[in-house]
Structure formats: structure tokens, C-alpha cells
Short mmCIF file of C-alpha atoms in Angstrom, two decimals:
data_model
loop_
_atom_site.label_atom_id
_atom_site.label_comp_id
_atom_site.label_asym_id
_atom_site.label_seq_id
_atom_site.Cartn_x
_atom_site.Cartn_y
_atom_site.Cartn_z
CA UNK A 1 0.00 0.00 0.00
CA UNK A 2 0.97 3.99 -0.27
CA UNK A 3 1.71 6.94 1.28
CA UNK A 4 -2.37 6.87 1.66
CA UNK A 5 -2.71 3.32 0.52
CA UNK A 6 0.49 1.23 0.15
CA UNK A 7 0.09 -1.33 -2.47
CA UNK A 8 2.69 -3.64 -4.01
CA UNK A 9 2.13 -5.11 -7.68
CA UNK A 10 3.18 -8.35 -7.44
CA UNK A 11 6.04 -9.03 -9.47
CA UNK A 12 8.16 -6.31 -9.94
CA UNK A 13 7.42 -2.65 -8.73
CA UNK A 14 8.42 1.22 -8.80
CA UNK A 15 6.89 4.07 -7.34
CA UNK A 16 4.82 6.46 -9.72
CA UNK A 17 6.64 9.32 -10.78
CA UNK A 18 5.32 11.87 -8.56
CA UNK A 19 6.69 9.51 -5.57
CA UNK A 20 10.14 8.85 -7.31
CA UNK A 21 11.00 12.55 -7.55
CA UNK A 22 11.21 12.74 -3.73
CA UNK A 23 14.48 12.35 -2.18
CA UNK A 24 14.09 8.92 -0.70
CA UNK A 25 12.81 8.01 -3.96
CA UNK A 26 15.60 9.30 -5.54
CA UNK A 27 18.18 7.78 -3.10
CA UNK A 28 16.69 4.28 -4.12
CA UNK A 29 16.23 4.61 -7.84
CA UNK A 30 20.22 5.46 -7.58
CA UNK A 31 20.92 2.15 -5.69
CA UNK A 32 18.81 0.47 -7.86
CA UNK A 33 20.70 2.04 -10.44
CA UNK A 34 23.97 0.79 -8.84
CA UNK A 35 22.60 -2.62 -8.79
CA UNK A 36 22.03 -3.06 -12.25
CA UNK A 37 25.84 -2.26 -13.15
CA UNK A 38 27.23 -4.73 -10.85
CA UNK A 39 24.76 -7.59 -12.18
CA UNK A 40 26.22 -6.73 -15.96
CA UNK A 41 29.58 -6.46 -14.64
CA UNK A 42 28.78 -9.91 -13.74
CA UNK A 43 27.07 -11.09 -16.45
CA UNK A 44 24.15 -12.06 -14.94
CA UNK A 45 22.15 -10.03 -18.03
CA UNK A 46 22.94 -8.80 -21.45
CA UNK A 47 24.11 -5.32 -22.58
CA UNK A 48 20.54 -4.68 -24.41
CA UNK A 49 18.68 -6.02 -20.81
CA UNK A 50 20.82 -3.44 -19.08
CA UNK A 51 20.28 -0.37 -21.26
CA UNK A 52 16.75 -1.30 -21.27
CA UNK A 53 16.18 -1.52 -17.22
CA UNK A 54 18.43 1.72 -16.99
CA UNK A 55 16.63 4.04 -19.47
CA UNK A 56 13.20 2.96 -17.41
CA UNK A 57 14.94 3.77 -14.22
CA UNK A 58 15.90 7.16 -15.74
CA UNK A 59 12.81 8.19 -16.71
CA UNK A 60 11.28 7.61 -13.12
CA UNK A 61 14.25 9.59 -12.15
CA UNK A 62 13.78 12.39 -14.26
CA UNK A 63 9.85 12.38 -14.53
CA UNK A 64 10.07 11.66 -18.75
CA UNK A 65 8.82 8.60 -20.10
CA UNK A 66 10.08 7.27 -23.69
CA UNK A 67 7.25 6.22 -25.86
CA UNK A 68 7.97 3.99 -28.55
CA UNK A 69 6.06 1.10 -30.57
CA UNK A 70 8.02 -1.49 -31.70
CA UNK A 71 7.23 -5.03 -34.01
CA UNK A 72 8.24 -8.03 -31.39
CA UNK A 73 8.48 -11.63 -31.67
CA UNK A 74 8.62 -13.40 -28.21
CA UNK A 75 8.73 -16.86 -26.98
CA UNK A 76 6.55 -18.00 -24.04
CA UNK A 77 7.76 -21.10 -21.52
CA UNK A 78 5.90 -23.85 -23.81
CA UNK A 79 8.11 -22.38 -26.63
CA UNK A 80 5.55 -21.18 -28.82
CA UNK A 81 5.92 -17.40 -30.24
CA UNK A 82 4.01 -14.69 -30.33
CA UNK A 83 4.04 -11.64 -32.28
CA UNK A 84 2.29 -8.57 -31.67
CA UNK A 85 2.46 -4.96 -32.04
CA UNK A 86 3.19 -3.11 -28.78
CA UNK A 87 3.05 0.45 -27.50
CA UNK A 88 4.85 1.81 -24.59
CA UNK A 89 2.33 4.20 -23.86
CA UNK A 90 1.42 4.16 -20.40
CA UNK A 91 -2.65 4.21 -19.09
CA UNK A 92 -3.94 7.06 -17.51
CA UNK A 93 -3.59 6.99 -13.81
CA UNK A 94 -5.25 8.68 -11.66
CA UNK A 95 -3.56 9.04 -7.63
CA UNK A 96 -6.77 9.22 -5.67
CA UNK A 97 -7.99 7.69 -1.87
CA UNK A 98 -10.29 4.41 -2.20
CA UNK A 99 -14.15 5.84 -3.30
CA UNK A 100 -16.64 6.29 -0.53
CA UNK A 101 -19.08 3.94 -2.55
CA UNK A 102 -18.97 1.50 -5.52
CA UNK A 103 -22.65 2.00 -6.30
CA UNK A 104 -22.37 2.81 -10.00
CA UNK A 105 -19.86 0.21 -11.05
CA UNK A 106 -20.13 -2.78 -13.06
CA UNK A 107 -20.60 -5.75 -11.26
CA UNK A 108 -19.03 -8.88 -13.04
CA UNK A 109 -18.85 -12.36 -12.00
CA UNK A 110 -15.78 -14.11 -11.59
CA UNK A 111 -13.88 -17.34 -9.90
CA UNK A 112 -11.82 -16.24 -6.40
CA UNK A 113 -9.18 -18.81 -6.23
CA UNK A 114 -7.53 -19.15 -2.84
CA UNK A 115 -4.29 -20.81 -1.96
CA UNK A 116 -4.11 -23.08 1.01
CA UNK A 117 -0.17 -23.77 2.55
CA UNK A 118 -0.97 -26.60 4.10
CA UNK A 119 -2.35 -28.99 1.91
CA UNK A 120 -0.48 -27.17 -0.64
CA UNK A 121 -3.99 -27.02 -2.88
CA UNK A 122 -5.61 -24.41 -4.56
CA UNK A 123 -9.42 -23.99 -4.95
CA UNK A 124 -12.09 -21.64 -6.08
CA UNK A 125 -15.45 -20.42 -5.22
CA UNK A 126 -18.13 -17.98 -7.34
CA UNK A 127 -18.12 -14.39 -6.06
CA UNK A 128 -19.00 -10.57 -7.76
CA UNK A 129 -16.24 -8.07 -7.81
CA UNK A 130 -16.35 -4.32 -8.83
CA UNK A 131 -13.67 -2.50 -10.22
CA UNK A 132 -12.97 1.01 -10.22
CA UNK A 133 -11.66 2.67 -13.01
CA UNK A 134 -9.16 4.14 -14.44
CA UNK A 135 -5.87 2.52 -12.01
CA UNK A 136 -5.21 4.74 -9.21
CA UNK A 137 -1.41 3.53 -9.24
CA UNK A 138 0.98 2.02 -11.57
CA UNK A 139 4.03 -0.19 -11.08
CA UNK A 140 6.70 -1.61 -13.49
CA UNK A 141 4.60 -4.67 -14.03
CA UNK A 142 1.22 -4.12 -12.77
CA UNK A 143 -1.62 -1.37 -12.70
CA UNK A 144 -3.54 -0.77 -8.96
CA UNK A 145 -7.37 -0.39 -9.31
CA UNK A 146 -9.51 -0.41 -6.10
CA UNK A 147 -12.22 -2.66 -6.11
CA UNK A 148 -15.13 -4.53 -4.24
CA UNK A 149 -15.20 -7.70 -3.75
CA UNK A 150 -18.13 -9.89 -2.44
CA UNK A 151 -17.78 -13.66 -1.94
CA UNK A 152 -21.30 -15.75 -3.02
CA UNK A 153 -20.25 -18.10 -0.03
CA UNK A 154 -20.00 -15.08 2.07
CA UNK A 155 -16.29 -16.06 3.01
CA UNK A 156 -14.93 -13.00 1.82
CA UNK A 157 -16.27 -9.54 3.30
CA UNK A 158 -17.25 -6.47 0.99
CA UNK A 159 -15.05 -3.73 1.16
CA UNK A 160 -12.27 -2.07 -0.26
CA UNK A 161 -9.77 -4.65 -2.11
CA UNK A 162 -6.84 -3.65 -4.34
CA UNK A 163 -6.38 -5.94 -7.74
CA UNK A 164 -3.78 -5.82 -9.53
CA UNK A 165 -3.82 -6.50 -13.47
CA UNK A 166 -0.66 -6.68 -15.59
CA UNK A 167 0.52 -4.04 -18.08
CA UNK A 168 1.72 -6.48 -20.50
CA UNK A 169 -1.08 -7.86 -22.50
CA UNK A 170 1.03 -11.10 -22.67
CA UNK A 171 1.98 -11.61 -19.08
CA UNK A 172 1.97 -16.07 -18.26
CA UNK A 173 -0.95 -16.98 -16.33
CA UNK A 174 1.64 -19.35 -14.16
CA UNK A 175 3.38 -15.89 -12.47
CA UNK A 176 -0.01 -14.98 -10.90
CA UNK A 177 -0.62 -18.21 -9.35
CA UNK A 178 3.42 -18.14 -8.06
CA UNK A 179 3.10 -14.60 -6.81
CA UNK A 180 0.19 -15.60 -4.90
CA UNK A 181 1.90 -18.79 -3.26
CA UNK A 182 5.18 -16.80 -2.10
CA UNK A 183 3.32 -14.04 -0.42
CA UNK A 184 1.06 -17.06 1.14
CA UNK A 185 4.43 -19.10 2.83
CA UNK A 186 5.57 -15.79 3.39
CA UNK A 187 3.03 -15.52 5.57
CA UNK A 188 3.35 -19.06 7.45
CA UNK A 189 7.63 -17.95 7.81
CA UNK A 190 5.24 -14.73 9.12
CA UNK A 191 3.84 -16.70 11.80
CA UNK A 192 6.73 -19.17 12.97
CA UNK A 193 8.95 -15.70 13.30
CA UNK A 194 6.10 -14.02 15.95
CA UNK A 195 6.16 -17.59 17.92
CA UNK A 196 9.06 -16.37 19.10
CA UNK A 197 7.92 -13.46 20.55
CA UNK A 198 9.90 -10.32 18.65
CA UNK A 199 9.75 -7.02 20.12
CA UNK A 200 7.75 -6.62 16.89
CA UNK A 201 5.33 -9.09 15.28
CA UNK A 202 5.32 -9.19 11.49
CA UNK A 203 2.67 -10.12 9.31
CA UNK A 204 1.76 -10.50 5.09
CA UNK A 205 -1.63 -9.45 3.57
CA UNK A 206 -3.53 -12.55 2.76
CA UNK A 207 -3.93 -12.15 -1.23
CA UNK A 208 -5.87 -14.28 -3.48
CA UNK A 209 -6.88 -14.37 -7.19
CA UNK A 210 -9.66 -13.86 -9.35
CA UNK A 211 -10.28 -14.86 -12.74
CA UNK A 212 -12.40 -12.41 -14.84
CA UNK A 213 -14.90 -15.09 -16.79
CA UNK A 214 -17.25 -12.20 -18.21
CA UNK A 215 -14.00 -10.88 -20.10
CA UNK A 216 -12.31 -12.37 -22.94
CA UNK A 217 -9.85 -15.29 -22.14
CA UNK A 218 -10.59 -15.10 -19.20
CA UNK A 219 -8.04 -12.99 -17.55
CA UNK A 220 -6.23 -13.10 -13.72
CA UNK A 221 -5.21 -10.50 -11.33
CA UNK A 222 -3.80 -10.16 -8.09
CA UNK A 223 -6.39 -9.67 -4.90
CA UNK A 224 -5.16 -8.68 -1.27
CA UNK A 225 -7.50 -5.95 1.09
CA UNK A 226 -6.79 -2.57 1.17
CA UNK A 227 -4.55 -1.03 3.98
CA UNK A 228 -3.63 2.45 4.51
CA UNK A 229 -0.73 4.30 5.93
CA UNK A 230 2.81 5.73 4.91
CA UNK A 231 4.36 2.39 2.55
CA UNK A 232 8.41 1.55 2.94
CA UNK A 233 10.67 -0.86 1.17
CA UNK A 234 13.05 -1.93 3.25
CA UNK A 235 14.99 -4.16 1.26
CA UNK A 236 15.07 -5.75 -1.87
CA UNK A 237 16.23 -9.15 -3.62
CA UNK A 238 20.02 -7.43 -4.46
CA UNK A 239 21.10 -6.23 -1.66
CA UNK A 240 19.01 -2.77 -1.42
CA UNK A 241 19.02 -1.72 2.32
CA UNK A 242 16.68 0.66 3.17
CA UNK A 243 18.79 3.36 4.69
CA UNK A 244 17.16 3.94 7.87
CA UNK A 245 17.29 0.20 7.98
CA UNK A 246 14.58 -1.12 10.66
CA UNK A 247 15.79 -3.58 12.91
CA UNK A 248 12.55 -6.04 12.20
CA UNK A 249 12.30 -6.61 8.68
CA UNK A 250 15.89 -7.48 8.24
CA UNK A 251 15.93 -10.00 11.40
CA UNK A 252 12.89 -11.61 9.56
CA UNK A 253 14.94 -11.75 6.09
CA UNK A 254 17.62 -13.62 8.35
CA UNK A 255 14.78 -15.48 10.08
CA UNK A 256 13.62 -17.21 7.28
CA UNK A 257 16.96 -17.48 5.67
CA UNK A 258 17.82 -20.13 9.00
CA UNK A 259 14.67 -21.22 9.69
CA UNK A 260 14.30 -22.80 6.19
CA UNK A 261 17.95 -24.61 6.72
CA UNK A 262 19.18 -22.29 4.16
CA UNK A 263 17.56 -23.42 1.67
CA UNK A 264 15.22 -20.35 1.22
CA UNK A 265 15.01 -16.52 1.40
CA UNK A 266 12.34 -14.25 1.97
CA UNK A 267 13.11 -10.41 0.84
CA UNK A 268 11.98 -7.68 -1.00
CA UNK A 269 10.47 -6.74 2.45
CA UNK A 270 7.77 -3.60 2.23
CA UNK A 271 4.25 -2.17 3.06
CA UNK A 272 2.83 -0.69 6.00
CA UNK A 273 4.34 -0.72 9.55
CA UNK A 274 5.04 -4.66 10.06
CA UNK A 275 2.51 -5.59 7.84
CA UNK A 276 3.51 -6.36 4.43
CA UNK A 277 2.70 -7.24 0.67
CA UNK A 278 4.45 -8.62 -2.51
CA UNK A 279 7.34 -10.37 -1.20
CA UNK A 280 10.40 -12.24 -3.15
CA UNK A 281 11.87 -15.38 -2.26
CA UNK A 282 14.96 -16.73 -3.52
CA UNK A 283 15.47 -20.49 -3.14
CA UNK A 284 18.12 -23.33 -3.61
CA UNK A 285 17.53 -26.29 -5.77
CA UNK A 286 17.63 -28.30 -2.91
CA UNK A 287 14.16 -26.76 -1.83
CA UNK A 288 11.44 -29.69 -2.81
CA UNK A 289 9.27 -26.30 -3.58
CA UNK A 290 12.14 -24.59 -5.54
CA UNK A 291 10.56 -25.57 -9.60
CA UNK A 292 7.72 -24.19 -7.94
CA UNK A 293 8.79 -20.90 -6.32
CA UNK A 294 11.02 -19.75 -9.77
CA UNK A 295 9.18 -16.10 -9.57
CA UNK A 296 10.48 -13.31 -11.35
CA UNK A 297 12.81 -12.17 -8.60
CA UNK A 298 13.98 -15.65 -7.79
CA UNK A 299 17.75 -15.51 -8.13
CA UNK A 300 18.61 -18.52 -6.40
CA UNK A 301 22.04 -18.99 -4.60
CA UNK A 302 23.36 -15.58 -5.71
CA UNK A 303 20.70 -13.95 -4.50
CA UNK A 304 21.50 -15.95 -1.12
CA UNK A 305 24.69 -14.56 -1.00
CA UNK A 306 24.18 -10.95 -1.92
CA UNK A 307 22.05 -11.00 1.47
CA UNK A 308 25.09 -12.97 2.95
CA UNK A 309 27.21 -10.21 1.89
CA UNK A 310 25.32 -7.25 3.31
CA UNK A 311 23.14 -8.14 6.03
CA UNK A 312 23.68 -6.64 9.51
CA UNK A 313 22.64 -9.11 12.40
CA UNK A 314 21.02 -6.54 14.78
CA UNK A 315 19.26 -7.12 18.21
CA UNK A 316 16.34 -8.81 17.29
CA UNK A 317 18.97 -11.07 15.14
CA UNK A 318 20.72 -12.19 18.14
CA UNK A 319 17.82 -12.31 20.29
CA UNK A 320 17.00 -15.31 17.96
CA UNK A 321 20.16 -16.70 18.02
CA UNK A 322 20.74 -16.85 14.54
CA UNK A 323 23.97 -17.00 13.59
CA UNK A 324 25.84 -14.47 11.36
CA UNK A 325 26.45 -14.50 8.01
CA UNK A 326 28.79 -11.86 8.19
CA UNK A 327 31.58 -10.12 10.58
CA UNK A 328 28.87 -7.14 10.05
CA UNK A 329 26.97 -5.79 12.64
CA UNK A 330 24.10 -3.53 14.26
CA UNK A 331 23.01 -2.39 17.95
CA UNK A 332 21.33 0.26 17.40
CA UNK A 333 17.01 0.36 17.03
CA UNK A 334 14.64 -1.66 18.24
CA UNK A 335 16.49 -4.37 21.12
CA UNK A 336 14.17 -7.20 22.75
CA UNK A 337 13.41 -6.88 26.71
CA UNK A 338 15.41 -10.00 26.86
CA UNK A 339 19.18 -9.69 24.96
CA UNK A 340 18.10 -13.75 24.13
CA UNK A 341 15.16 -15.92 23.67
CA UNK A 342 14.29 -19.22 26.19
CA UNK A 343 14.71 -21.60 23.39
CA UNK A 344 18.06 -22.88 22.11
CA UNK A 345 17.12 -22.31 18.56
CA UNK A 346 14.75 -21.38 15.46
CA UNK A 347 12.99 -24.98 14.38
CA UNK A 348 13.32 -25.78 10.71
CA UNK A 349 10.02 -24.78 9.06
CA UNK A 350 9.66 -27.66 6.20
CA UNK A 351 7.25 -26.86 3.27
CA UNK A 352 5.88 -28.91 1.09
CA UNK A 353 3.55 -28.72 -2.50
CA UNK A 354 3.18 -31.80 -4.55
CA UNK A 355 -0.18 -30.49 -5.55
CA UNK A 356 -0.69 -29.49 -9.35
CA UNK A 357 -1.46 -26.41 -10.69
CA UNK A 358 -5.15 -25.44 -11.58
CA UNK A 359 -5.30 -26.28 -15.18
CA UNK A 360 -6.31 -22.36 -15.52
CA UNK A 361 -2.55 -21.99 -14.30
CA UNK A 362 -0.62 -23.21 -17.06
CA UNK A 363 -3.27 -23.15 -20.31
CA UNK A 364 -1.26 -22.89 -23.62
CA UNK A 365 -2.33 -19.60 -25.29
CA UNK A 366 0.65 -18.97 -27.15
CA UNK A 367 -1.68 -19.62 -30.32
CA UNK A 368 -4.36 -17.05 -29.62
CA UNK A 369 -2.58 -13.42 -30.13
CA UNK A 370 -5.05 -11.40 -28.32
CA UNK A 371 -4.07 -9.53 -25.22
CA UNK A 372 -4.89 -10.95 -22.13
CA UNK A 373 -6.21 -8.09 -20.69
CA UNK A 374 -7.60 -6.21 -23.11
CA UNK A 375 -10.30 -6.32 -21.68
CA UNK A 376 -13.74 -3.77 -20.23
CA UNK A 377 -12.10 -2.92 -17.17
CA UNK A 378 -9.55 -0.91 -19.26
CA UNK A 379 -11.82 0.71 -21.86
CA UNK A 380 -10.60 2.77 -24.63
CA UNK A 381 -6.68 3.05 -23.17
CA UNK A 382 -3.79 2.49 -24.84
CA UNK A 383 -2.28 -0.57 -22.99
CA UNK A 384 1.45 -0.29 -21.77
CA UNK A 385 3.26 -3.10 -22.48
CA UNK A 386 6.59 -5.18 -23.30
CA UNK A 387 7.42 -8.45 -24.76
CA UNK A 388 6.54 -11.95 -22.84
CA UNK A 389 10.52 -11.42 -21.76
CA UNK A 390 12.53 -14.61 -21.37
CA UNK A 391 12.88 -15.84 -17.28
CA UNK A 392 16.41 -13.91 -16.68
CA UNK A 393 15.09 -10.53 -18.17
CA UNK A 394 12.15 -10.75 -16.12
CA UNK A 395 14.32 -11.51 -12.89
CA UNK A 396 16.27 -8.76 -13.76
CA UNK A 397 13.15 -6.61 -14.30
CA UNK A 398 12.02 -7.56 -11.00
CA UNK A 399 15.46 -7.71 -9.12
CA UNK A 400 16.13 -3.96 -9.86
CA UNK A 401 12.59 -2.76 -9.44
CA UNK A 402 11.54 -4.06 -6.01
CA UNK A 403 7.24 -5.08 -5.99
CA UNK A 404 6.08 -2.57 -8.06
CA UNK A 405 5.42 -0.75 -4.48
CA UNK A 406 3.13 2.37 -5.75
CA UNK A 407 3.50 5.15 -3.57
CA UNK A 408 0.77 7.85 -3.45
#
């Protein structure tokens, strides 16, 4: 969520322009900036990813935008291609608080699909949602609209929701579904890390999905209720410390990192107080979950050791007894009551998700060229968008641009 409403996009995230031209803004679009040298220095993307990632982190920067339409051919995981025409133009958006009432809007139907960490399933029930147009935020990957959202079983309240539909007409139904799953075992990491009774207790929004039947193809987005306050990123998948560097987020980055026997990573920390949205998780190959955690900002072991590199263990850190991954080190901010906890140590938290996919997940539309979302809830604007980019662009993408966290 925002300044007024905080809301990550899931998978990959900058602030509008209006929030990048602050000076904290500014200070992280340089880092970001930094970041995106040192992974071409080591080769970890191409010249033409690079100049591309750089020129978009300019023009937040600066305030510009660069409009161009360009002829691409792209190639989708199943290895079919697509070609399209695509313009950069970006949709109107319109920074504006949640609307006092939705009476007015078009009420569609639509599946709400709901992830469930322990049996590792997914499942769906009818429900009605209402969106409100145009977006009220934009992110490097996704456009914010507000919406209401009411549940035909009842198990979802009305009220204000936040869904998040991609700019890129193209975008794989599979990243929804594994956006939706990280935030979700972020969330149980979430719960093992307050069992251990932090100064501070942590927590991720619950977010679900809906799939728009009324529309055609039958497009996704990205659900999770609407929270207000003053939104902060606090660190990214690269090694992005928030400068004023809270004491809580980070210990939970290191929680995770040794309560999942270093085999997993949960970063890209942001949102609202202690209560957050759109995480990244990098994993190992040894994780059983690993094939199915490979989000955009996934980097694996190096992103494992960037955080080895530059993490400070800080009170909270050493209240848990985790040990360091560096010589680095903090005392300042936010110290437990006790300088250690009772127990000896964190417990391994194990997951596990031999479940398949929805078949909705991973349907082969490589062969049907039309957008996914063009769609009513975006009537008559010129859709921003970008090729179906190959996994390592869209890391990059992602890496460099945090959780498309929209600040108002």
C-alpha cells in the first residue's frame, strides 16, 4: 500500500513518478541504479537487458517517459511465439484515496481462487467483484485499481480490495498463481517468526486471485485488502538496504533465511508498519518447492549470497540466536526486553507442494494473439506493455525494481 494506501504489484514494482521525484525516492532509484551495473559487470544479463532496465529507471528519475512502438516476436515457456504490435504508452492513472461507494460500477462475475499452505492445494469459489476505473497507481509490471469484492459463499467480506492486473497484455498466467503462493508461505515464515515473541510481530496481507470469466480469455489478477498508511521498502532481492534500515524486517529476512535450513530466502520486504505485501523469495535447488517458487525475482544462490554479503545481524537477530552471516553488525534500534530468547534455537520450518497447478494456471495460449487483458475494465486506453521477456530478463526486471510498491 501507499503513502495513503500502500500497495505492491506483485512481481516487480516502482513508485509512480510523482513519488520517485522525492528524495528517498531518488536515493533508491540510484541504488537500484547501482545494482544493475554490478549484475552486468557480472554477467548475470545482457548489454541490451541493461540499457533497457536503466533508461526505465531514468525516466522515473527524471519524470520523462520514452514512448515507442516497436514489431516483437517473443517466446513464451511452452516455446511457442508470439508476435504482436506493442506500444509503450502508459494508461492514464489517476492518484486518488479508495471511493466512498462503488454503487455505479459494473458488477461482473468471476472465480476467487484461494491458496491453502498446508495442503499445498488451490481452490475456487463464485463471487462478484467491482472495479474502479481508471488505475489509481501504476508499477513496473502491474496497474492498482480499487475494487469490491463480495464472496457468493459469504467467506470474503465487501469492502475495499486492491487488484492488480498486468501491463503487459502477454503476461503467463503461471506468475499470478506463483506470486500468490510466495506471499502465502511468506506468511506461514510470518507466523513461525512471531512464535518467538519479537519485540515486533510481522505479518503478510492474505492475497488471493480472481479470474475475470465475463472478459475475454478469461483474464487473472492479483487480490489482497486494502490497507492504509505511509508504505516503505526496506529491502530488496540485491542487496538494497533501506537506509534507515529497521531492525525487524531485516531479522525476519535472516529469520527465514535459517529457519528454512538455508535453503530459502524471503526479501523484497515492504508495506505498512510490520505488515507487508508482494514479497520475493529466492530459493536453492535443494528446496522440494524450488521448480515451484522460480518467480520473477527468484535468483537462487546468488541472490543468497548478496544477502550474505550485506546483512547486519542486529538485536532482534541475536535475540534469535541466529547465527551471522557476516563479521557485520548492528546495535542500534529496536532491542528485545530480553538480549536472548528461552529456546536454544529457530525450528526448521519444512514446506511442502506436490499439488498441481489449476489447469487455468498453465493453459497454452501462445496460439491465440489477443491480449490478455484487453479487456472492459480498461476501456478505450492504450495498454502499456513489453514483450513476454525470457525468465532472466524478467528476474532482472524484477530484481532492480523491487514489488512494483506504488507510492501515493
Amino acid at each position: 500500500m501507499a503513502t495513503s494506501s500502500g500497495h505492491g504489484s506483485s512481481g516487480g514494482g516502482t513508485a509512480t513518478a510523482a513519488a520517485a521525484a522525492t528524495a528517498g525516492g531518488k536515493a533508491e532509484i540510484l541504488e537500484k541504479l547501482k545494482s544493475l551495473k554490478e549484475l552486468l559487470d557480472q554477467d548475470y544479463i545482457t548489454g541490451t537487458e541493461y540499457n533497457e532496465r536503466k533508461e526505465q529507471l531514468i525516466n522515473q528519475l527524471t519524470g520523462t517517459q520514452t514512448r515507442k512502438s516497436t514489431t516483437t516476436t517473443t517466446r513464451t515457456r511452452s516455446g511457442s511465439t508470439l508476435s504482436s504490435l506493442i506500444s509503450d504508452t502508459p494508461p492514464k492513472v489517476e492518484p486518488r484515496a479508495p471511493p466512498a461507494s462503488f454503487e455505479g460500477v459494473h458488477s461482473e462475475h468471476c472465480k476467487l481462487w484461494v491458496f491453502d499452505p498446508d495442503s499445498g492445494k488451490w481452490s475456487n469459489e463464485p463471487a462478484t467483484v467491482q472495479i474502479f476505473e481508471p488505475p489509481f497507481a501504476r508499477g513496473a509490471l502491474r496497474l492498482c485499481y480499487y475494487c469490491n469484492l463480495i464472496s457468493n459463499n459469504n467467506t470474503k467480506p465487501g469492502g475495499v480490495y486492491v487488484a492488480k492486473l498486468s501491463v503487459d497484455p502477454y503476461e503467463e498466467r503461471l506468475t499470478y498463481f506463483t506470486d500468490i503462493e510466495i506471499q502465502t508461505y511468506a506468511k506461514v515464515f510470518a507466523d513461525r517468526f512471531n512464535g518467538y515473541n519479537p519485540p515486533k510481530k510481522v505479518d503478510f496481507i492474505k492475497a488471493f486471485l480472481l479470474e475475470l470469466d465475463e472478459r475475454p480469455r478469461s483474464p487473472l489478477c492479483g487480490v489482497e485488502k486494502f490497507i492504509s498508511g505511509e508504505y516503505r521498502k526496506h529491502n530488496n532481492n540485491f542487496g538494497y538496504v533501506n537506509d534507515e534500515e529497521r531492525n525487524t524486517p531485516q531479522a525476519f529476512s535472516h529469520f527465514t533465511y535459517e529457519a528454512s535450513n538455508h535453503q530459502l530466502l524471503i526479501c523484497d520486504i515492504q508495506g505498512v508498519g510490520d505488515v507487508y505485501t508482494d514479497p520475493q523469495i529466492h530459493t536453492t535447488e535443494s528446496l522440494p518447492l524450488s521448480t515451484r517458487l522460480q518467480g520473477k525475482g527468484n535468483l537462487g544462490t546468488r541472490g543468497l549470497q548478496k544477502f550474505e554479503e550485506v546483512h547486519q545481524c542486529n538485536p532482534i537477530c541475536r535475540y534469535l540466536k541466529l547465527p551471522p552471516v557476516n563479521a557485520r553488525e548492528k546495535t542500534d534500534g529496536t532491542v528485545p526486553a530480553e538480549r536472548v530468547m528461552v529456546k536454544h534455537r529457530v525450528e526448521h520450518v519444512v514446506l511442502k507442494n506436490e499439488q498441481p497447478l489449476p489447469p487455468t494456471a498453465t493453459s497454452d495460449l501462445a496460439d491465440d494473439t489477443t491480449p490478455l487483458l484487453t479487456t472492459t475494465a480498461i476501456p478505450q486506453q492504450q495498454q502499456t506493455t513489453g514483450s513476454v521477456r525470457c525468465q532472466q530478463q524478467q528476474q532482472q526486471e524484477q530484481l532492480e525494481a523491487g514489488s512494483c510498491c506504488v507510492m501515493l
